[in-house]
Coordinates of C-alpha atoms in Angstrom, one line a residue:
M1 CA -9.2 -18.0 11.8
D2 CA -11.7 -20.5 10.5
L3 CA -9.6 -23.7 10.3
T4 CA -11.9 -25.7 8.1
S5 CA -12.9 -22.8 5.8
G6 CA -16.5 -23.9 6.0
N7 CA -15.8 -27.3 4.4
S8 CA -16.9 -30.5 6.0
Y9 CA -15.3 -33.0 3.6
E10 CA -12.0 -34.7 4.2
C11 CA -9.1 -33.1 2.4
P12 CA -7.9 -36.3 0.7
D13 CA -11.2 -36.3 -1.3
A14 CA -10.0 -36.1 -4.9
S15 CA -13.4 -34.9 -6.2
K16 CA -13.0 -31.7 -4.2
P17 CA -9.4 -30.5 -4.4
L18 CA -7.9 -28.0 -2.1
D19 CA -8.6 -24.3 -2.8
I20 CA -6.1 -21.5 -2.8
D21 CA -4.2 -21.1 0.5
E22 CA -5.4 -24.4 1.9
A23 CA -3.5 -27.5 3.1
C24 CA -4.5 -30.9 4.5
F25 CA -3.9 -31.6 8.2
S26 CA -4.4 -35.1 9.5
I27 CA -4.5 -35.5 13.3
L28 CA -4.1 -39.1 14.6
N29 CA -5.7 -39.2 18.1
L30 CA -4.3 -42.1 20.1
Y31 CA -6.2 -41.1 23.3
N32 CA -9.1 -43.3 24.4
A33 CA -11.1 -40.1 24.9
S34 CA -12.3 -37.3 22.7
V35 CA -9.9 -34.4 22.2
H36 CA -10.8 -30.8 21.6
F37 CA -8.6 -29.2 19.0
Y38 CA -8.0 -25.4 19.0
S39 CA -6.2 -23.1 16.6
V40 CA -5.8 -19.4 15.9
A41 CA -3.6 -17.2 13.7
W42 CA -0.4 -16.6 15.5
E43 CA -0.7 -12.9 15.5
A44 CA -4.1 -13.1 17.1
Y45 CA -3.0 -15.5 19.8
W46 CA -3.2 -14.1 23.4
G47 CA -3.6 -17.2 25.4
I48 CA -6.8 -18.6 23.9
G49 CA -7.7 -20.2 20.6
K50 CA -10.9 -21.1 18.8
Q51 CA -12.2 -24.7 19.0
Q52 CA -12.1 -26.1 15.5
A53 CA -12.9 -29.7 15.9
I54 CA -13.6 -32.5 18.4
L55 CA -11.5 -35.5 17.5
P56 CA -13.1 -38.9 18.3
P57 CA -11.0 -41.3 20.4
E58 CA -8.5 -43.5 18.6
S59 CA -9.2 -41.9 15.2
N60 CA -7.5 -40.1 12.3
T61 CA -9.3 -36.9 11.5
S62 CA -8.4 -34.8 8.4
L63 CA -9.0 -31.1 8.4
I64 CA -8.4 -28.3 6.0
V65 CA -6.2 -25.5 7.4
S66 CA -5.4 -22.0 6.0
T67 CA -1.9 -21.3 4.9
K68 CA -2.2 -17.5 4.9
H69 CA -0.8 -17.0 8.4
P70 CA 1.3 -19.1 10.8
L71 CA -1.2 -21.2 12.9
H72 CA -0.9 -21.6 16.7
M73 CA -2.5 -24.9 17.8
Y74 CA -3.1 -26.9 20.9
Y75 CA -5.5 -29.5 22.2
G76 CA -7.4 -30.2 25.3
V77 CA -8.3 -33.5 26.9
Q78 CA -10.1 -34.7 30.0
N79 CA -7.7 -36.8 32.1
S80 CA -8.6 -39.7 34.4
G81 CA -9.2 -37.3 37.3
S82 CA -11.9 -35.5 35.3
K83 CA -9.7 -32.5 35.0
Y84 CA -9.5 -30.7 31.6
L85 CA -5.9 -29.9 30.6
E86 CA -4.3 -28.3 27.6
Y87 CA -1.3 -29.8 25.8
C88 CA 1.1 -29.1 23.0
H89 CA 1.0 -25.4 22.3
T90 CA 2.8 -25.1 19.0
T91 CA 3.0 -22.8 16.0
Y92 CA 3.4 -24.1 12.4
N93 CA 3.4 -22.4 9.0
F94 CA 1.6 -24.7 6.6
G95 CA 2.4 -24.6 2.8
E96 CA -0.3 -24.4 0.2
H97 CA -1.7 -27.7 -1.0
G98 CA 0.6 -29.6 1.3
S99 CA -0.4 -32.6 3.4
Y100 CA 0.7 -32.8 7.0
G101 CA 0.3 -35.1 9.9
W102 CA 0.3 -34.9 13.7
N103 CA 0.2 -37.8 16.2
I104 CA -1.1 -37.0 19.6
S105 CA -1.1 -39.4 22.6
D106 CA -0.6 -39.5 26.3
E107 CA 2.6 -41.5 25.9
K108 CA 4.5 -39.0 23.8
L109 CA 3.2 -35.4 24.3
C110 CA 3.9 -32.8 21.7
S111 CA 5.3 -34.8 18.8
N112 CA 6.5 -32.9 15.8
I113 CA 4.2 -32.1 12.8
Y114 CA 5.5 -34.0 9.8
V115 CA 5.0 -33.6 6.0
I116 CA 3.1 -36.3 4.1
R117 CA 3.0 -34.5 0.8
E118 CA 5.2 -31.5 -0.1
P119 CA 3.4 -28.2 -0.7
T120 CA 3.3 -26.5 -4.1
K121 CA 5.6 -23.7 -4.9
N122 CA 2.9 -21.0 -5.3
Y123 CA 5.5 -18.3 -5.9
L124 CA 6.5 -19.7 -9.3
P125 CA 3.8 -17.8 -11.2
I126 CA 5.2 -14.5 -9.8
I127 CA 8.7 -15.5 -11.0
A128 CA 7.4 -16.5 -14.4
A129 CA 5.5 -13.2 -14.8
F130 CA 8.5 -11.2 -13.7
M131 CA 10.7 -13.1 -16.3
I132 CA 8.2 -12.5 -19.0
Y133 CA 8.0 -8.7 -18.3
I134 CA 11.8 -8.5 -18.3
L135 CA 12.0 -10.4 -21.7
V136 CA 9.3 -8.0 -23.2
M137 CA 11.2 -5.0 -22.0
I138 CA 14.5 -6.3 -23.5
V139 CA 12.8 -7.1 -26.8
W140 CA 11.1 -3.7 -26.8
S141 CA 14.3 -1.8 -26.1
M142 CA 16.3 -3.7 -28.7
S143 CA 13.6 -3.2 -31.3
K144 CA 13.7 0.6 -30.7
V145 CA 17.5 0.6 -31.1
I146 CA 17.3 -1.4 -34.3
I147 CA 14.6 0.8 -35.8
R148 CA 16.6 3.9 -34.9
V149 CA 19.7 2.5 -36.6
I150 CA 17.8 1.5 -39.7
K151 CA 16.2 4.9 -40.0
G152 CA 19.6 6.5 -39.6
K153 CA 21.0 4.5 -42.5
L154 CA 18.1 5.1 -44.7
S155 CA 17.9 8.8 -44.0
P156 CA 19.0 11.2 -46.8
D157 CA 20.9 13.3 -44.3
N158 CA 23.2 10.3 -43.8
A159 CA 24.8 11.1 -47.2
V160 CA 26.2 14.4 -45.9
S161 CA 29.9 14.2 -45.2
I162 CA 31.4 14.9 -41.8
S163 CA 33.1 18.0 -43.1
D164 CA 29.8 19.2 -44.4
L165 CA 28.2 18.6 -41.0
D166 CA 31.0 20.6 -39.3
R167 CA 30.6 23.4 -41.8
L168 CA 26.8 23.5 -41.1
Q169 CA 27.3 23.6 -37.4
E170 CA 29.7 26.5 -37.7
T171 CA 27.4 28.5 -39.9
E172 CA 25.8 31.3 -37.8
S173 CA 22.7 31.2 -39.9
A174 CA 22.0 27.6 -39.1
T175 CA 18.4 27.3 -37.9
V176 CA 17.5 25.6 -34.6
P177 CA 14.7 23.0 -35.0
A178 CA 11.5 23.8 -33.1
V179 CA 10.8 21.8 -30.0
R180 CA 7.2 20.8 -29.5
T181 CA 6.0 21.5 -26.0
T182 CA 3.1 19.3 -24.7
K183 CA 1.4 19.0 -21.3
S184 CA 3.3 15.7 -20.8
S185 CA 6.7 17.1 -21.7
T186 CA 6.5 19.9 -19.1
R187 CA 6.0 17.4 -16.2
I188 CA 8.7 16.0 -13.9
Q189 CA 9.2 12.5 -15.1
S190 CA 10.3 10.9 -11.8
V191 CA 7.2 12.3 -10.1
D192 CA 4.8 10.8 -12.7
T193 CA 6.7 7.5 -12.6
F194 CA 6.4 7.3 -8.8
R195 CA 2.7 8.1 -8.9
G196 CA 2.3 5.6 -11.8
I197 CA 3.9 2.9 -9.7
A198 CA 1.5 3.7 -6.8
V199 CA -1.7 3.7 -8.9
L200 CA -0.9 0.6 -11.0
L201 CA 0.1 -1.3 -7.9
M202 CA -3.2 -0.1 -6.4
I203 CA -5.1 -1.4 -9.4
F204 CA -3.3 -4.7 -9.1
V205 CA -3.9 -5.0 -5.3
N206 CA -7.6 -3.9 -5.5
N207 CA -8.3 -6.6 -8.1
G208 CA -6.9 -9.3 -5.9
G209 CA -3.1 -9.3 -6.3
G210 CA -3.1 -12.9 -7.5
Q211 CA -4.7 -13.8 -4.1
Y212 CA -1.2 -13.7 -2.5
V213 CA -1.2 -12.7 1.1
W214 CA 1.7 -10.3 0.7
F215 CA -0.3 -8.5 -2.0
N216 CA -3.2 -8.0 0.4
H217 CA -3.4 -5.6 3.4
S218 CA -2.0 -6.8 6.7
A219 CA -4.5 -8.4 9.1
W220 CA -4.0 -5.5 11.6
F221 CA -0.3 -5.1 12.5
G222 CA 2.7 -5.1 10.2
L223 CA 3.4 -4.0 6.7
T224 CA 2.7 -5.6 3.3
V225 CA 3.2 -4.4 -0.3
A226 CA -0.5 -3.5 -0.4
D227 CA -0.2 -1.3 2.6
L228 CA 2.3 1.0 0.8
V229 CA 0.1 2.1 -2.1
L230 CA -2.2 4.6 -0.4
P231 CA 0.5 6.3 1.6
W232 CA 2.7 6.5 -1.5
F233 CA -0.1 8.0 -3.5
A234 CA -0.8 10.6 -0.7
W235 CA 3.0 11.3 -0.4
T236 CA 3.4 12.1 -4.1
M237 CA 0.3 14.2 -4.0
G238 CA 2.0 16.3 -1.4
L239 CA 5.1 16.6 -3.6
T240 CA 3.0 18.0 -6.4
I241 CA 1.4 20.5 -4.0
A242 CA 4.8 22.1 -3.4
I243 CA 5.5 22.4 -7.1
S244 CA 2.1 23.5 -8.3
K245 CA 1.4 26.0 -5.6
R246 CA 4.7 27.7 -6.0
A247 CA 4.0 28.0 -9.8
E248 CA 0.4 29.4 -9.1
L249 CA 1.7 31.9 -6.6
R250 CA 4.2 33.2 -9.2
I251 CA 1.4 33.7 -11.7
T252 CA -1.2 35.4 -9.4
T253 CA -1.1 37.2 -6.1
S254 CA -4.6 36.2 -5.1
R255 CA -4.1 33.5 -2.5
I256 CA -7.9 33.4 -1.9
K257 CA -8.6 32.4 -5.5
I258 CA -6.0 29.6 -5.3
T259 CA -7.5 28.4 -2.0
L260 CA -11.0 28.3 -3.6
R261 CA -9.7 26.2 -6.5
C262 CA -8.2 23.8 -3.9
L263 CA -11.5 23.6 -2.1
Q264 CA -13.3 23.0 -5.4
R265 CA -10.9 20.1 -6.2
A266 CA -11.4 18.6 -2.7
V267 CA -15.2 18.7 -3.1
I268 CA -15.0 17.0 -6.4
L269 CA -12.8 14.2 -5.0
I270 CA -15.2 13.7 -2.1
F271 CA -18.1 13.6 -4.5
L272 CA -16.3 10.9 -6.6
G273 CA -15.6 9.0 -3.5
L274 CA -19.3 9.0 -2.5
I275 CA -20.2 7.8 -6.0
I276 CA -17.8 4.9 -5.7
N277 CA -19.1 4.0 -2.2
S278 CA -22.6 4.0 -3.4
I279 CA -21.8 0.9 -5.6
Y280 CA -21.5 -1.1 -2.4
S281 CA -24.4 0.5 -0.5
K282 CA -27.9 -0.9 -0.5
S283 CA -29.5 2.4 0.6
L284 CA -28.6 6.0 1.5
N285 CA -28.9 5.0 5.2
E286 CA -25.9 2.7 4.7
L287 CA -23.9 4.9 2.4
R288 CA -20.3 5.0 3.6
F289 CA -19.1 8.6 4.1
P290 CA -15.3 8.0 4.5
G291 CA -13.2 6.5 1.7
V292 CA -9.8 6.7 -0.1
L293 CA -10.7 9.7 -2.2
Q294 CA -12.3 11.5 0.8
L295 CA -9.1 11.0 2.7
L296 CA -7.0 12.3 -0.2
A297 CA -9.4 15.3 -0.5
V298 CA -9.2 16.4 3.1
T299 CA -5.4 15.9 3.4
Y300 CA -4.8 17.7 0.1
F301 CA -6.9 20.7 1.1
V302 CA -5.2 21.0 4.5
C303 CA -1.7 20.8 3.2
A304 CA -2.4 22.9 0.1
T305 CA -4.0 25.6 2.2
L306 CA -1.0 25.7 4.5
E307 CA 1.3 26.2 1.6
I308 CA -0.9 28.9 0.0
I309 CA -0.8 30.8 3.3
F310 CA 2.8 30.5 4.2
M311 CA 4.8 29.7 1.0
K312 CA 6.9 32.5 -0.6
P313 CA 6.6 32.7 -4.4
Y314 CA 10.3 33.2 -4.6
S315 CA 13.1 32.1 -2.2
Q316 CA 14.2 35.6 -0.9
D317 CA 16.4 34.8 2.0
T318 CA 20.0 34.7 0.7
L319 CA 21.5 34.2 4.1
L320 CA 19.5 31.0 4.5
Q321 CA 20.5 29.8 1.0
F322 CA 24.2 30.4 1.2
G323 CA 25.0 31.2 4.9
R324 CA 25.6 28.9 7.9
F325 CA 21.9 27.7 7.8
A326 CA 22.0 26.6 4.2
S327 CA 21.8 22.9 5.1
F328 CA 18.5 23.6 7.0
H329 CA 17.0 25.9 4.3
D330 CA 14.2 23.5 3.5
I331 CA 13.1 23.3 7.2
I332 CA 13.5 26.9 8.2
D333 CA 11.8 28.1 5.0
S334 CA 8.6 26.4 6.2
W335 CA 8.8 26.5 10.0
P336 CA 5.2 27.7 10.4
Q337 CA 3.9 24.7 8.5
W338 CA 6.1 22.3 10.6
L339 CA 4.8 24.0 13.7
I340 CA 1.2 23.3 12.6
M341 CA 2.1 19.8 11.6
G342 CA 3.6 19.1 15.0
T343 CA 0.4 20.4 16.6
I344 CA -1.7 18.1 14.5
V345 CA 0.4 15.1 15.2
A346 CA 0.6 15.9 19.0
T347 CA -3.2 16.4 19.1
H348 CA -3.8 13.1 17.3
T349 CA -1.4 11.3 19.7
L350 CA -3.0 12.8 22.8
I351 CA -6.5 11.8 21.7
T352 CA -5.3 8.3 20.9
F353 CA -3.7 7.8 24.3
L354 CA -5.9 9.9 26.6
L355 CA -9.5 9.8 25.2
P356 CA -11.6 7.7 27.6
V357 CA -13.3 4.8 25.7
P358 CA -16.0 2.9 27.6
N359 CA -14.7 -0.4 29.0
C360 CA -11.4 -0.1 27.1
P361 CA -7.8 0.8 28.1
K362 CA -6.4 4.1 27.1
G363 CA -4.0 4.0 24.2
Y364 CA -5.4 0.7 22.7
F365 CA -4.3 0.0 19.1
G366 CA -5.6 -3.5 18.7
P367 CA -8.4 -5.0 16.6
G368 CA -10.6 -6.0 19.6
G369 CA -12.8 -8.9 18.7
E370 CA -13.5 -12.2 20.3
L371 CA -10.0 -13.6 20.0
D372 CA -7.8 -10.6 20.9
H373 CA -6.7 -10.9 24.6
R374 CA -9.2 -13.7 25.3
G375 CA -12.0 -11.4 24.2
K376 CA -11.2 -8.9 27.0
Y377 CA -11.3 -6.0 24.5
M378 CA -14.3 -7.2 22.5
N379 CA -15.8 -3.7 22.3
C380 CA -12.5 -1.8 21.8
T381 CA -11.9 -2.3 18.1
A382 CA -9.4 0.4 16.9
G383 CA -9.4 2.1 20.3
A384 CA -10.1 5.8 20.3
A385 CA -10.1 6.1 16.5
G386 CA -12.8 3.4 16.2
Y387 CA -14.8 4.9 19.0
I388 CA -14.8 8.4 17.4
D389 CA -15.7 7.0 14.0
R390 CA -18.6 4.9 15.4
S391 CA -19.8 8.0 17.3
V392 CA -19.5 10.4 14.3
F393 CA -20.5 8.3 11.3
G394 CA -22.8 5.7 12.9
S395 CA -24.0 3.4 10.1
H396 CA -22.3 5.5 7.4
M397 CA -18.9 3.8 7.7
Y398 CA -17.2 0.6 6.8
S399 CA -19.6 -2.0 8.3
K400 CA -17.6 -5.2 8.1
T401 CA -17.5 -7.0 11.5
S402 CA -16.3 -10.5 10.6
D403 CA -12.5 -10.7 10.5
P404 CA -10.8 -13.9 9.2
V405 CA -8.0 -13.6 11.8
Y406 CA -9.6 -11.9 14.8
G407 CA -13.1 -13.2 14.6
T408 CA -16.1 -10.9 15.3
T409 CA -15.1 -7.2 15.8
L410 CA -16.9 -3.9 16.0
P411 CA -17.2 -1.8 12.9
Y412 CA -14.2 0.4 12.1
D413 CA -13.2 2.5 9.1
P414 CA -9.6 2.4 7.8
E415 CA -10.2 5.8 6.2
G416 CA -12.1 7.3 9.1
L417 CA -11.7 10.7 10.8
M418 CA -8.7 9.9 13.0
N419 CA -6.9 8.1 10.2
T420 CA -7.5 11.0 7.9
I421 CA -5.9 13.4 10.4
S422 CA -3.0 11.0 10.8
A423 CA -2.5 10.9 7.0
I424 CA -2.0 14.7 6.8
L425 CA 1.6 14.1 7.9
I426 CA 2.2 11.7 5.0
V427 CA 1.0 14.3 2.6
Y428 CA 3.1 17.0 4.2
L429 CA 6.2 14.9 4.2
G430 CA 5.6 14.7 0.4
V431 CA 5.3 18.5 0.4
H432 CA 8.7 18.7 2.0
A433 CA 10.2 16.4 -0.6
G434 CA 8.9 18.9 -3.2
K435 CA 10.4 21.8 -1.2
I436 CA 13.8 20.1 -1.5
L437 CA 13.3 19.9 -5.2
L438 CA 12.5 23.6 -5.4
L439 CA 15.0 25.0 -2.9
F440 CA 18.1 23.0 -3.8
Y441 CA 19.5 23.1 -7.3
Q442 CA 22.2 20.4 -7.3
Y443 CA 21.0 17.0 -8.3
N444 CA 23.2 15.1 -5.9
F445 CA 22.3 17.4 -3.0
R446 CA 18.6 16.8 -3.5
I447 CA 19.1 13.0 -3.5
I448 CA 21.2 13.2 -0.4
R449 CA 18.5 15.2 1.4
W450 CA 15.8 12.7 0.4
L451 CA 18.0 9.8 1.6
L452 CA 18.6 11.5 4.9
W453 CA 14.8 12.0 5.4
A454 CA 14.3 8.3 4.6
V455 CA 16.8 7.4 7.3
V456 CA 15.4 9.7 9.9
T457 CA 11.7 8.8 9.4
G458 CA 12.6 5.1 9.3
I459 CA 14.6 5.2 12.5
I460 CA 11.9 7.2 14.4
A461 CA 9.3 4.7 13.1
G462 CA 11.5 1.8 14.3
I463 CA 11.8 3.3 17.7
L464 CA 8.1 3.8 18.1
C465 CA 7.3 0.2 17.2
N466 CA 10.5 -1.2 18.9
F467 CA 11.5 -2.6 15.5
E468 CA 8.8 -5.3 15.9
R469 CA 5.8 -6.3 13.9
Q470 CA 3.3 -5.5 16.6
G471 CA 5.4 -4.1 19.4
G472 CA 6.5 -0.8 20.9
A473 CA 4.6 2.2 22.2
I474 CA 3.0 2.8 18.8
P475 CA 2.9 -0.4 16.6
I476 CA 2.8 -0.3 12.9
S477 CA -0.9 -0.6 11.7
K478 CA -2.4 0.4 8.4
K479 CA -5.9 -0.1 9.8
M480 CA -5.1 2.5 12.5
M481 CA -2.8 4.7 10.3
S482 CA -0.6 4.8 13.3
L483 CA 2.3 7.3 13.6
S484 CA 4.9 4.5 13.1
F485 CA 3.0 3.4 10.0
V486 CA 3.0 7.0 8.6
L487 CA 6.7 7.4 9.2
S488 CA 7.8 4.0 7.9
T489 CA 5.8 4.2 4.7
S490 CA 7.1 7.8 4.2
S491 CA 10.6 6.5 4.7
F492 CA 10.1 4.0 1.8
A493 CA 8.6 6.8 -0.3
F494 CA 11.7 9.1 0.2
L495 CA 13.9 6.1 -0.6
L496 CA 12.1 5.1 -3.8
F497 CA 11.7 8.6 -5.1
A498 CA 15.4 9.3 -4.6
F499 CA 16.2 6.2 -6.6
L500 CA 13.7 7.1 -9.4
Y501 CA 15.0 10.7 -9.5
F502 CA 18.6 9.4 -9.9
L503 CA 17.7 7.0 -12.7
I504 CA 15.2 9.2 -14.6
D505 CA 16.0 12.9 -14.1
Y506 CA 19.6 12.9 -13.1
R507 CA 21.4 10.1 -15.0
Q508 CA 18.5 9.6 -17.6
F509 CA 19.0 5.9 -17.7
W510 CA 15.3 5.3 -17.9
T511 CA 12.3 7.3 -19.2
G512 CA 9.9 5.9 -16.6
A513 CA 7.9 3.9 -19.0
P514 CA 5.3 2.4 -18.7
F515 CA 4.6 3.8 -15.2
I516 CA 5.0 7.4 -16.4
Y517 CA 1.9 7.0 -18.5
A518 CA -0.3 6.0 -15.5
G519 CA 1.2 8.8 -13.4
A520 CA -0.1 11.4 -15.8
N521 CA -3.8 10.4 -15.2
P522 CA -3.9 8.7 -11.8
I523 CA -7.4 9.8 -10.7
F524 CA -8.9 8.7 -14.0
L525 CA -7.3 5.3 -13.6
Y526 CA -8.2 4.9 -10.0
V527 CA -11.9 5.8 -10.5
G528 CA -12.1 3.8 -13.7
H529 CA -10.7 0.6 -12.4
L530 CA -13.1 0.7 -9.4
L531 CA -16.2 1.2 -11.7
T532 CA -15.2 -1.6 -14.0
R533 CA -13.7 -4.0 -11.4
K534 CA -16.2 -6.8 -11.9
L535 CA -16.8 -6.3 -15.6
F536 CA -15.4 -8.0 -18.7
P537 CA -12.7 -7.7 -20.1
W538 CA -11.2 -6.6 -16.8
W539 CA -12.6 -9.5 -14.8
W540 CA -14.2 -12.9 -15.4
H541 CA -15.2 -15.9 -13.4
L542 CA -12.4 -18.4 -12.9
S543 CA -13.5 -22.0 -12.8
Y544 CA -10.0 -23.2 -12.1
R545 CA -8.8 -21.2 -9.0
T546 CA -5.1 -21.0 -8.5
H547 CA -2.6 -18.3 -7.8
G548 CA -1.4 -18.5 -11.4
T549 CA -4.9 -18.0 -12.9
F550 CA -5.7 -15.1 -10.5
L551 CA -2.3 -13.6 -11.1
A552 CA -2.8 -13.7 -14.9
M553 CA -6.2 -12.1 -14.7
N554 CA -5.1 -9.3 -12.3
L555 CA -2.0 -8.6 -14.3
W556 CA -4.1 -8.5 -17.5
T557 CA -6.4 -5.9 -15.8
T558 CA -3.4 -3.8 -14.9
I559 CA -2.0 -4.0 -18.4
L560 CA -5.3 -2.9 -19.9
W561 CA -5.3 0.2 -17.7
T562 CA -1.6 0.8 -18.6
I563 CA -2.6 0.7 -22.3
A564 CA -5.4 3.2 -21.7
A565 CA -3.0 5.5 -19.8
Y566 CA -0.5 5.2 -22.7
L567 CA -3.1 6.2 -25.3
L568 CA -4.1 9.2 -23.2
Y569 CA -0.4 10.1 -22.8
R570 CA 0.2 9.9 -26.6
K571 CA -2.8 12.1 -27.3
D572 CA -1.5 14.5 -24.6
I573 CA -4.7 14.2 -22.7
I574 CA -4.3 15.0 -19.0
I575 CA -7.6 14.5 -17.0
T576 CA -7.5 16.5 -13.8
V577 CA -10.2 17.4 -11.2

């Protein structure tokens, strides 16, 4: 981590105030010799830090430190015997815009870091935005109720007596009002709501997420809110595969035609992904081939093809439905698909742990780089997955090599070949959630099944990562799309969908608005927000940079796309590929 963020001025300088995620750190050096100060983000510390400053003897030096991650710090000094020694290894979590002090001397080693000026409460804009949204929802709901009551009182039908109404209901010749069927009304509301949450959260995150660290992807290990959006979107795509393919198989017996339509959709998604990638490429020689839409296209085609081949148009096995195996109907009904999924996961795991990577240990999951393990694995970024992507794609992959936490790394692609293979399991777990919806008819039994899958996948993920942020045999890593990451994000997906299904489709406490509108046209919103991300009125330059101003702009962008989704929904326009 770059401690000074490229700034050479002292942080008490009022003419140049602290930026977002910065704090002032004053170090009082009481040694009569120069001191070398080192620091590194705690999660990147493996016994060595990066030299950030040389503190003159008997001086007070002010530095600007980043507050995004806990900082591990120490200093080195030449003693009287000309021997260089390190002192005071400590980790501290600085607060934004706070001012801190540290006194170092040979008389009292490792004194505590103290607060000179309290940090700002940068989470207050989030609380304010949340309260505003709640207030708007309350006012909106109350206004709808009031309008409904007023219309009821002003309606001519209100003059009919209760006895008249009873007589009308008993009349056999009473006509039944026609129900207007639209594209939107025939969709499962909880599915669209779940997908809408994923795509709107994706828009918010991709536009900056208010510059909050928890609304940005994790540095390498661990899990943030931003890390959930792509797996959730892929998971719900799998859920719709189960529903749509069953319907298509009931309409037509030609599985080849259905497969060709799936292939067509996958090709269109890949083409859209390349168009988006071309925005950030200077030439065709640098055009990035992998991407989010490419990952979704490949995983969709694999899982959809499996369902087309093995899915039965109707559930024909009565023994499985009502016999002793009824509780495992969803698993036994699709045992060939699960067998293939197991083979894919096993193959991916064996490649990860057994593929020889030059000058790297087998089974390496780390970021490599100059700071990881004292630079020992400098050329091992992303282990086998990174090695395969660099060999297959060359310059046609994500080319960023400067990491704010781990320093200089090799190129790697978070949507590369190995990560795409790993993501197939996420999609198929979504397919299985859809199978539960199709094969079990009781609302409460469906919810119980989804909750059981949430528990099982969550426990397995925890065992793989040893219930630690970057521990276990397979640590949680979005960058690597590790198996523990796949299972943990799927666990949250099962849990959230069960909750939404209970509220929306079972108890009907909520219509799913406004997320349901975005869930009806997710691809349109995703592609549209990427094409307009740096254009007004979705984005503008901020002269006053704070979390509050960024949050307001990013929420405004998300609201605009929600309004666009609502207008399409009202017009019954569903844009598909």
